[in-house]
Amino acid sequence: MYNGNYIRSYERAFYQIGTSRQFGDKDKTQQNNCNVNPAGKHVGILDYHDWFISSITKHKFKSSPPLGGKFKIRGKRLVSSDKSSQTEKETWEMEMFGETFDDENLVSDTVVYNTAIVTIARKISTPPELKGTKEHDENNEADLESPSHTTKIQKNSLTKSFEHVFETYRDEFDVCETNTPKEGRFPLRSVLNLFERSRSLGLGGPDELRKMKEEEGILWVVTSIDNLKLIPIDGKSNLNKNMTEQQEYGICKIGGDLAVKSTVTMKRRGMILEFNQILMKTSKIENEDSHQIIAKGDITICAVDVQTGRPTRKIPSSLR
């Protein structure tokens, strides 16, 4: 299973919770963009249709579900809704697992495939009475990160940096009703796909990776993902004049180019590679290139022996 598909599976689980009758009445889903349960109470962000995954951390890859096999998702809400700023958030502990059954159709064993701490969010309007207040300003300062980017490349033989530019396509976006037809939210599952493509190119590309597998007996596998998040951007400083003054998460032009900047640190004689990756919108202001960060994350990969399935230090010299 590709890295981005684990996130897609968690998204689908959240969606099923939000639309189930246990949490919401489907006959009322069109009212106020919100699902309301029979008791008339809101459960949380999943009541609404406009939630999205804003960050993932402690994402651990333990094993993969068998091809065509079944798996289950379970989650526990760790932090309830936080409405202190323009964005309402909830944090969940998620787990993907599979079950095996005995002759009496009872569960005999449970295998955990994947775990993660997932934060979901939705934009909320700032109450008029809070705009311009000290509390509102401080909350915004805590949530915002600079939309411009300057990378400091470490002068270390074990640290390397590279950058790749990718064209985007319509099917990679989540379309938001509040944005123009030419814009959409670039979700974290698509961010991971571009991060993976950039890492593959940085390791030599498909031909070199195939050669490593067939001649060197080496595969690279993702072992963990941390601090993966969409970066909130203040509409006032955004390059797109059509955007509102509220914070936007991952909004960019459909079909436009996105750049991935990767800094990789080698550990354990190259067996472990730690990637710090950022996704940027690129544009020109007064004939100068300008970069605007929309997502970032830390991904760790490990070299594995094809035959034994164990980590290996037999790394090609071209990668050291």
CSV table of C-alpha atoms in Angstrom, one decimal:
chain,number,residue,atom,x,y,z
A,1,MET,CA,0.0,0.0,0.0
A,2,TYR,CA,1.4,3.4,-1.0
A,3,ASN,CA,2.0,5.9,1.9
A,4,GLY,CA,-0.8,8.2,0.7
A,5,ASN,CA,-3.3,5.4,0.7
A,6,TYR,CA,-3.0,4.9,4.5
A,7,ILE,CA,-4.1,8.6,4.9
A,8,ARG,CA,-6.9,8.0,2.4
A,9,SER,CA,-8.1,5.0,4.5
A,10,TYR,CA,-8.2,7.1,7.6
A,11,GLU,CA,-10.1,9.8,5.7
A,12,ARG,CA,-12.7,7.3,4.6
A,13,ALA,CA,-13.1,6.1,8.2
A,14,PHE,CA,-13.7,9.7,9.3
A,15,TYR,CA,-16.1,10.2,6.5
A,16,GLN,CA,-18.1,7.1,7.4
A,17,ILE,CA,-18.3,8.2,11.0
A,18,GLY,CA,-19.5,11.6,10.0
A,19,THR,CA,-22.3,10.3,7.7
A,20,SER,CA,-23.4,7.4,9.8
A,21,ARG,CA,-26.7,7.6,11.6
A,22,GLN,CA,-25.0,7.0,14.9
A,23,PHE,CA,-23.5,10.5,14.6
A,24,GLY,CA,-25.7,12.2,12.1
A,25,ASP,CA,-29.1,12.1,10.4
A,26,LYS,CA,-28.5,11.8,6.6
A,27,ASP,CA,-31.8,13.6,6.0
A,28,LYS,CA,-30.4,16.7,7.6
A,29,THR,CA,-27.0,16.7,5.9
A,30,GLN,CA,-27.8,19.7,3.7
A,31,GLN,CA,-28.8,21.9,6.7
A,32,ASN,CA,-26.1,24.4,7.7
A,33,ASN,CA,-23.4,22.2,6.1
A,34,CYS,CA,-23.7,20.0,9.2
A,35,ASN,CA,-24.8,16.6,10.2
A,36,VAL,CA,-27.1,16.6,13.2
A,37,ASN,CA,-27.8,13.5,15.3
A,38,PRO,CA,-31.4,12.6,16.4
A,39,ALA,CA,-30.8,14.3,19.7
A,40,GLY,CA,-29.9,17.5,18.0
A,41,LYS,CA,-26.4,17.6,19.4
A,42,HIS,CA,-23.2,18.2,17.5
A,43,VAL,CA,-20.5,15.5,18.1
A,44,GLY,CA,-17.6,17.5,16.7
A,45,ILE,CA,-15.8,18.5,13.5
A,46,LEU,CA,-17.0,15.3,11.8
A,47,ASP,CA,-20.5,16.7,12.0
A,48,TYR,CA,-19.5,19.0,9.2
A,49,HIS,CA,-18.7,18.4,5.6
A,50,ASP,CA,-15.8,20.8,5.2
A,51,TRP,CA,-13.3,19.1,7.5
A,52,PHE,CA,-9.8,18.0,6.2
A,53,ILE,CA,-6.7,16.4,7.6
A,54,SER,CA,-4.3,19.2,8.6
A,55,SER,CA,-1.5,17.2,10.1
A,56,ILE,CA,-0.1,13.7,10.9
A,57,THR,CA,2.6,12.7,13.3
A,58,LYS,CA,4.0,9.5,14.8
A,59,HIS,CA,3.0,7.7,11.6
A,60,LYS,CA,4.5,4.2,12.0
A,61,PHE,CA,4.6,1.6,9.3
A,62,LYS,CA,4.6,-1.8,11.0
A,63,SER,CA,3.5,-4.1,8.1
A,64,SER,CA,1.3,-4.0,5.0
A,65,PRO,CA,-2.2,-5.4,4.5
A,66,PRO,CA,-2.1,-8.4,2.2
A,67,LEU,CA,-3.0,-7.7,-1.4
A,68,GLY,CA,-6.8,-7.9,-1.7
A,69,GLY,CA,-7.1,-8.5,2.1
A,70,LYS,CA,-9.4,-6.8,4.5
A,71,PHE,CA,-8.5,-4.4,7.3
A,72,LYS,CA,-10.2,-2.3,9.9
A,73,ILE,CA,-9.7,1.2,11.2
A,74,ARG,CA,-10.2,2.3,14.8
A,75,GLY,CA,-9.7,5.6,16.4
A,76,LYS,CA,-9.8,7.4,19.7
A,77,ARG,CA,-10.3,11.2,20.0
A,78,LEU,CA,-7.5,12.5,22.2
A,79,VAL,CA,-8.2,16.3,22.0
A,80,SER,CA,-11.6,17.7,21.6
A,81,SER,CA,-12.5,20.7,19.5
A,82,ASP,CA,-10.2,23.8,19.8
A,83,LYS,CA,-11.9,26.9,18.6
A,84,SER,CA,-9.4,29.4,19.8
A,85,SER,CA,-8.5,30.7,16.4
A,86,GLN,CA,-9.9,30.7,12.8
A,87,THR,CA,-9.5,26.9,12.7
A,88,GLU,CA,-11.3,24.3,14.7
A,89,LYS,CA,-9.2,21.2,15.4
A,90,GLU,CA,-9.4,17.7,16.8
A,91,THR,CA,-6.6,15.2,17.4
A,92,TRP,CA,-7.2,11.4,16.9
A,93,GLU,CA,-5.2,8.3,17.6
A,94,MET,CA,-5.7,6.0,14.6
A,95,GLU,CA,-4.8,2.4,14.0
A,96,MET,CA,-5.2,0.1,11.0
A,97,PHE,CA,-5.3,-3.6,11.8
A,98,GLY,CA,-6.3,-7.0,10.5
A,99,GLU,CA,-7.9,-10.0,12.1
A,100,THR,CA,-7.5,-13.7,11.6
A,101,PHE,CA,-10.2,-16.2,12.7
A,102,ASP,CA,-10.3,-19.7,14.0
A,103,ASP,CA,-12.5,-22.6,12.9
A,104,GLU,CA,-15.4,-21.2,15.1
A,105,ASN,CA,-15.1,-17.9,13.4
A,106,LEU,CA,-13.7,-16.2,16.5
A,107,VAL,CA,-10.9,-13.7,16.3
A,108,SER,CA,-7.7,-15.6,17.0
A,109,ASP,CA,-5.1,-13.0,16.3
A,110,THR,CA,-4.8,-9.2,15.5
A,111,VAL,CA,-2.1,-7.7,13.4
A,112,VAL,CA,-1.4,-3.9,13.5
A,113,TYR,CA,-0.4,-2.6,10.1
A,114,ASN,CA,-0.2,1.2,10.7
A,115,THR,CA,-0.6,3.7,13.5
A,116,ALA,CA,-0.7,7.6,13.5
A,117,ILE,CA,-1.8,10.6,15.4
A,118,VAL,CA,-4.1,12.5,13.0
A,119,THR,CA,-5.4,16.1,13.4
A,120,ILE,CA,-8.5,17.1,11.5
A,121,ALA,CA,-9.6,20.7,11.1
A,122,ARG,CA,-12.1,23.0,9.6
A,123,LYS,CA,-12.2,26.8,9.0
A,124,ILE,CA,-14.5,28.9,11.2
A,125,SER,CA,-15.3,32.5,10.8
A,126,THR,CA,-13.8,34.9,13.4
A,127,PRO,CA,-16.5,36.4,15.5
A,128,PRO,CA,-16.8,40.2,14.9
A,129,GLU,CA,-16.3,41.0,18.5
A,130,LEU,CA,-12.9,39.2,18.5
A,131,LYS,CA,-11.4,40.8,15.4
A,132,GLY,CA,-8.6,43.2,16.3
A,133,THR,CA,-8.4,42.1,19.9
A,134,LYS,CA,-5.2,41.0,21.6
A,135,GLU,CA,-6.5,37.5,22.1
A,136,HIS,CA,-7.4,37.1,18.4
A,137,ASP,CA,-4.0,38.5,17.3
A,138,GLU,CA,-2.0,36.3,19.6
A,139,ASN,CA,-3.9,33.2,18.4
A,140,ASN,CA,-3.2,34.1,14.8
A,141,GLU,CA,0.5,34.6,15.5
A,142,ALA,CA,0.7,31.1,17.1
A,143,ASP,CA,-1.0,29.4,14.1
A,144,LEU,CA,0.8,31.2,11.3
A,145,GLU,CA,4.1,30.3,9.7
A,146,SER,CA,5.9,32.5,7.3
A,147,PRO,CA,4.7,32.0,3.7
A,148,SER,CA,8.2,32.8,2.4
A,149,HIS,CA,11.0,30.4,2.5
A,150,THR,CA,14.8,30.5,2.9
A,151,THR,CA,16.6,27.2,3.2
A,152,LYS,CA,19.9,26.9,5.1
A,153,ILE,CA,21.8,24.0,3.5
A,154,GLN,CA,24.0,22.3,6.1
A,155,LYS,CA,27.6,22.0,5.1
A,156,ASN,CA,27.9,18.3,6.1
A,157,SER,CA,29.1,15.4,4.0
A,158,LEU,CA,26.2,13.4,5.5
A,159,THR,CA,23.6,16.0,4.6
A,160,LYS,CA,22.4,16.7,1.0
A,161,SER,CA,19.7,18.8,-0.5
A,162,PHE,CA,17.8,18.7,-3.8
A,163,GLU,CA,14.7,20.1,-5.4
A,164,HIS,CA,12.2,18.9,-8.0
A,165,VAL,CA,9.3,20.6,-9.7
A,166,PHE,CA,6.1,18.7,-10.5
A,167,GLU,CA,3.0,19.5,-12.5
A,168,THR,CA,-0.2,19.0,-10.7
A,169,TYR,CA,-3.5,17.4,-12.0
A,170,ARG,CA,-7.2,17.8,-11.2
A,171,ASP,CA,-7.5,14.4,-9.5
A,172,GLU,CA,-4.9,15.2,-7.0
A,173,PHE,CA,-7.0,18.0,-5.4
A,174,ASP,CA,-9.9,18.3,-3.1
A,175,VAL,CA,-12.2,21.0,-4.5
A,176,CYS,CA,-13.4,23.5,-1.9
A,177,GLU,CA,-16.7,25.3,-2.4
A,178,THR,CA,-15.3,28.5,-1.1
A,179,ASN,CA,-12.6,28.8,-3.7
A,180,THR,CA,-12.5,29.6,-7.4
A,181,PRO,CA,-13.0,26.7,-10.0
A,182,LYS,CA,-9.3,26.9,-10.7
A,183,GLU,CA,-8.2,26.3,-7.1
A,184,GLY,CA,-8.4,23.4,-4.7
A,185,ARG,CA,-6.9,22.1,-1.6
A,186,PHE,CA,-3.8,19.9,-2.1
A,187,PRO,CA,-4.5,17.2,0.6
A,188,LEU,CA,-1.8,15.5,2.6
A,189,ARG,CA,-2.2,12.2,0.7
A,190,SER,CA,-1.2,14.0,-2.5
A,191,VAL,CA,1.6,15.8,-0.6
A,192,LEU,CA,3.0,12.4,0.4
A,193,ASN,CA,2.9,11.3,-3.2
A,194,LEU,CA,5.0,14.2,-4.4
A,195,PHE,CA,7.4,13.7,-1.5
A,196,GLU,CA,7.8,10.1,-2.5
A,197,ARG,CA,8.4,11.0,-6.1
A,198,SER,CA,11.1,13.5,-5.1
A,199,ARG,CA,12.8,11.0,-2.8
A,200,SER,CA,12.8,8.4,-5.6
A,201,LEU,CA,14.4,10.9,-8.0
A,202,GLY,CA,16.9,11.9,-5.3
A,203,LEU,CA,18.0,8.3,-4.9
A,204,GLY,CA,18.7,8.0,-8.6
A,205,GLY,CA,15.3,7.5,-10.2
A,206,PRO,CA,13.3,4.4,-11.2
A,207,ASP,CA,16.2,2.8,-13.2
A,208,GLU,CA,18.7,3.2,-10.3
A,209,LEU,CA,16.2,1.9,-7.7
A,210,ARG,CA,15.4,-1.1,-10.0
A,211,LYS,CA,19.1,-1.8,-10.3
A,212,MET,CA,19.6,-1.6,-6.5
A,213,LYS,CA,16.9,-4.2,-6.1
A,214,GLU,CA,18.0,-6.6,-8.8
A,215,GLU,CA,21.8,-6.3,-8.5
A,216,GLU,CA,22.4,-5.1,-4.9
A,217,GLY,CA,19.4,-6.8,-3.3
A,218,ILE,CA,18.3,-3.5,-1.6
A,219,LEU,CA,14.8,-2.1,-1.1
A,220,TRP,CA,14.0,1.3,0.5
A,221,VAL,CA,11.0,1.3,2.9
A,222,VAL,CA,9.4,4.1,4.8
A,223,THR,CA,9.5,3.4,8.6
A,224,SER,CA,8.0,6.6,10.0
A,225,ILE,CA,6.5,9.9,9.1
A,226,ASP,CA,6.4,12.8,11.6
A,227,ASN,CA,5.3,16.5,11.6
A,228,LEU,CA,3.5,16.1,8.3
A,229,LYS,CA,1.2,19.1,8.1
A,230,LEU,CA,-0.5,21.6,5.8
A,231,ILE,CA,0.8,25.1,6.5
A,232,PRO,CA,-1.8,27.8,7.2
A,233,ILE,CA,-1.3,30.9,5.0
A,234,ASP,CA,-2.7,34.3,5.8
A,235,GLY,CA,-4.8,35.6,2.9
A,236,LYS,CA,-3.2,39.0,3.2
A,237,SER,CA,0.2,37.8,2.3
A,238,ASN,CA,-0.9,35.2,-0.2
A,239,LEU,CA,0.1,35.6,-3.8
A,240,ASN,CA,-3.4,34.8,-5.0
A,241,LYS,CA,-5.5,38.0,-4.8
A,242,ASN,CA,-8.7,36.1,-5.0
A,243,MET,CA,-8.2,34.5,-1.6
A,244,THR,CA,-9.9,35.7,1.5
A,245,GLU,CA,-8.2,37.3,4.5
A,246,GLN,CA,-8.7,34.1,6.5
A,247,GLN,CA,-6.2,31.4,6.9
A,248,GLU,CA,-6.1,28.9,4.0
A,249,TYR,CA,-4.7,25.4,4.2
A,250,GLY,CA,-3.0,23.9,1.1
A,251,ILE,CA,-5.0,26.0,-1.4
A,252,CYS,CA,-3.2,26.4,-4.8
A,253,LYS,CA,-3.9,26.5,-8.5
A,254,ILE,CA,-5.1,23.3,-10.1
A,255,GLY,CA,-2.7,22.3,-12.9
A,256,GLY,CA,0.1,24.6,-11.5
A,257,ASP,CA,3.6,23.6,-10.6
A,258,LEU,CA,4.7,22.7,-7.1
A,259,ALA,CA,8.3,22.3,-5.9
A,260,VAL,CA,9.6,19.8,-3.4
A,261,LYS,CA,12.7,20.8,-1.5
A,262,SER,CA,14.3,17.8,0.3
A,263,THR,CA,17.2,17.7,2.8
A,264,VAL,CA,18.4,14.3,3.6
A,265,THR,CA,20.6,13.2,6.5
A,266,MET,CA,22.4,9.8,6.4
A,267,LYS,CA,22.7,7.8,9.5
A,268,ARG,CA,24.1,4.4,10.4
A,269,ARG,CA,26.5,4.4,7.4
A,270,GLY,CA,23.6,5.2,5.1
A,271,MET,CA,21.2,2.5,6.2
A,272,ILE,CA,18.9,5.1,7.6
A,273,LEU,CA,17.9,8.2,5.6
A,274,GLU,CA,16.0,11.0,7.3
A,275,PHE,CA,14.3,13.4,4.9
A,276,ASN,CA,13.0,16.9,5.8
A,277,GLN,CA,10.7,17.8,2.9
A,278,ILE,CA,8.7,20.9,2.2
A,279,LEU,CA,6.2,21.5,-0.6
A,280,MET,CA,6.1,25.0,-2.1
A,281,LYS,CA,4.2,27.1,-4.5
A,282,THR,CA,6.5,28.9,-6.9
A,283,SER,CA,5.8,32.3,-8.5
A,284,LYS,CA,7.7,35.4,-9.7
A,285,ILE,CA,7.5,38.8,-8.0
A,286,GLU,CA,9.3,41.6,-9.8
A,287,ASN,CA,11.2,39.0,-11.9
A,288,GLU,CA,12.4,37.2,-8.8
A,289,ASP,CA,11.5,33.7,-7.8
A,290,SER,CA,9.3,33.5,-4.7
A,291,HIS,CA,8.5,30.4,-2.7
A,292,GLN,CA,5.5,29.8,-0.5
A,293,ILE,CA,5.4,26.8,1.8
A,294,ILE,CA,2.1,24.9,1.8
A,295,ALA,CA,3.2,21.6,3.5
A,296,LYS,CA,6.1,20.0,5.2
A,297,GLY,CA,7.0,16.7,6.9
A,298,ASP,CA,9.8,14.5,8.2
A,299,ILE,CA,10.1,11.0,6.6
A,300,THR,CA,12.5,8.3,7.6
A,301,ILE,CA,13.4,5.4,5.2
A,302,CYS,CA,15.5,2.3,5.8
A,303,ALA,CA,17.5,0.1,3.5
A,304,VAL,CA,16.2,-3.5,3.6
A,305,ASP,CA,17.8,-6.7,2.3
A,306,VAL,CA,15.5,-8.2,-0.3
A,307,GLN,CA,16.2,-11.8,0.7
A,308,THR,CA,16.1,-11.5,4.5
A,309,GLY,CA,13.8,-8.6,4.9
A,310,ARG,CA,16.1,-7.2,7.5
A,311,PRO,CA,17.8,-3.7,7.6
A,312,THR,CA,21.2,-3.7,5.8
A,313,ARG,CA,24.3,-1.5,5.7
A,314,LYS,CA,25.4,-2.7,2.3
A,315,ILE,CA,24.7,0.7,0.7
A,316,PRO,CA,26.0,1.5,-2.8
A,317,SER,CA,28.9,3.9,-2.7
A,318,SER,CA,27.0,6.3,-5.1
A,319,LEU,CA,24.6,7.1,-2.3
A,320,ARG,CA,27.2,7.9,0.4
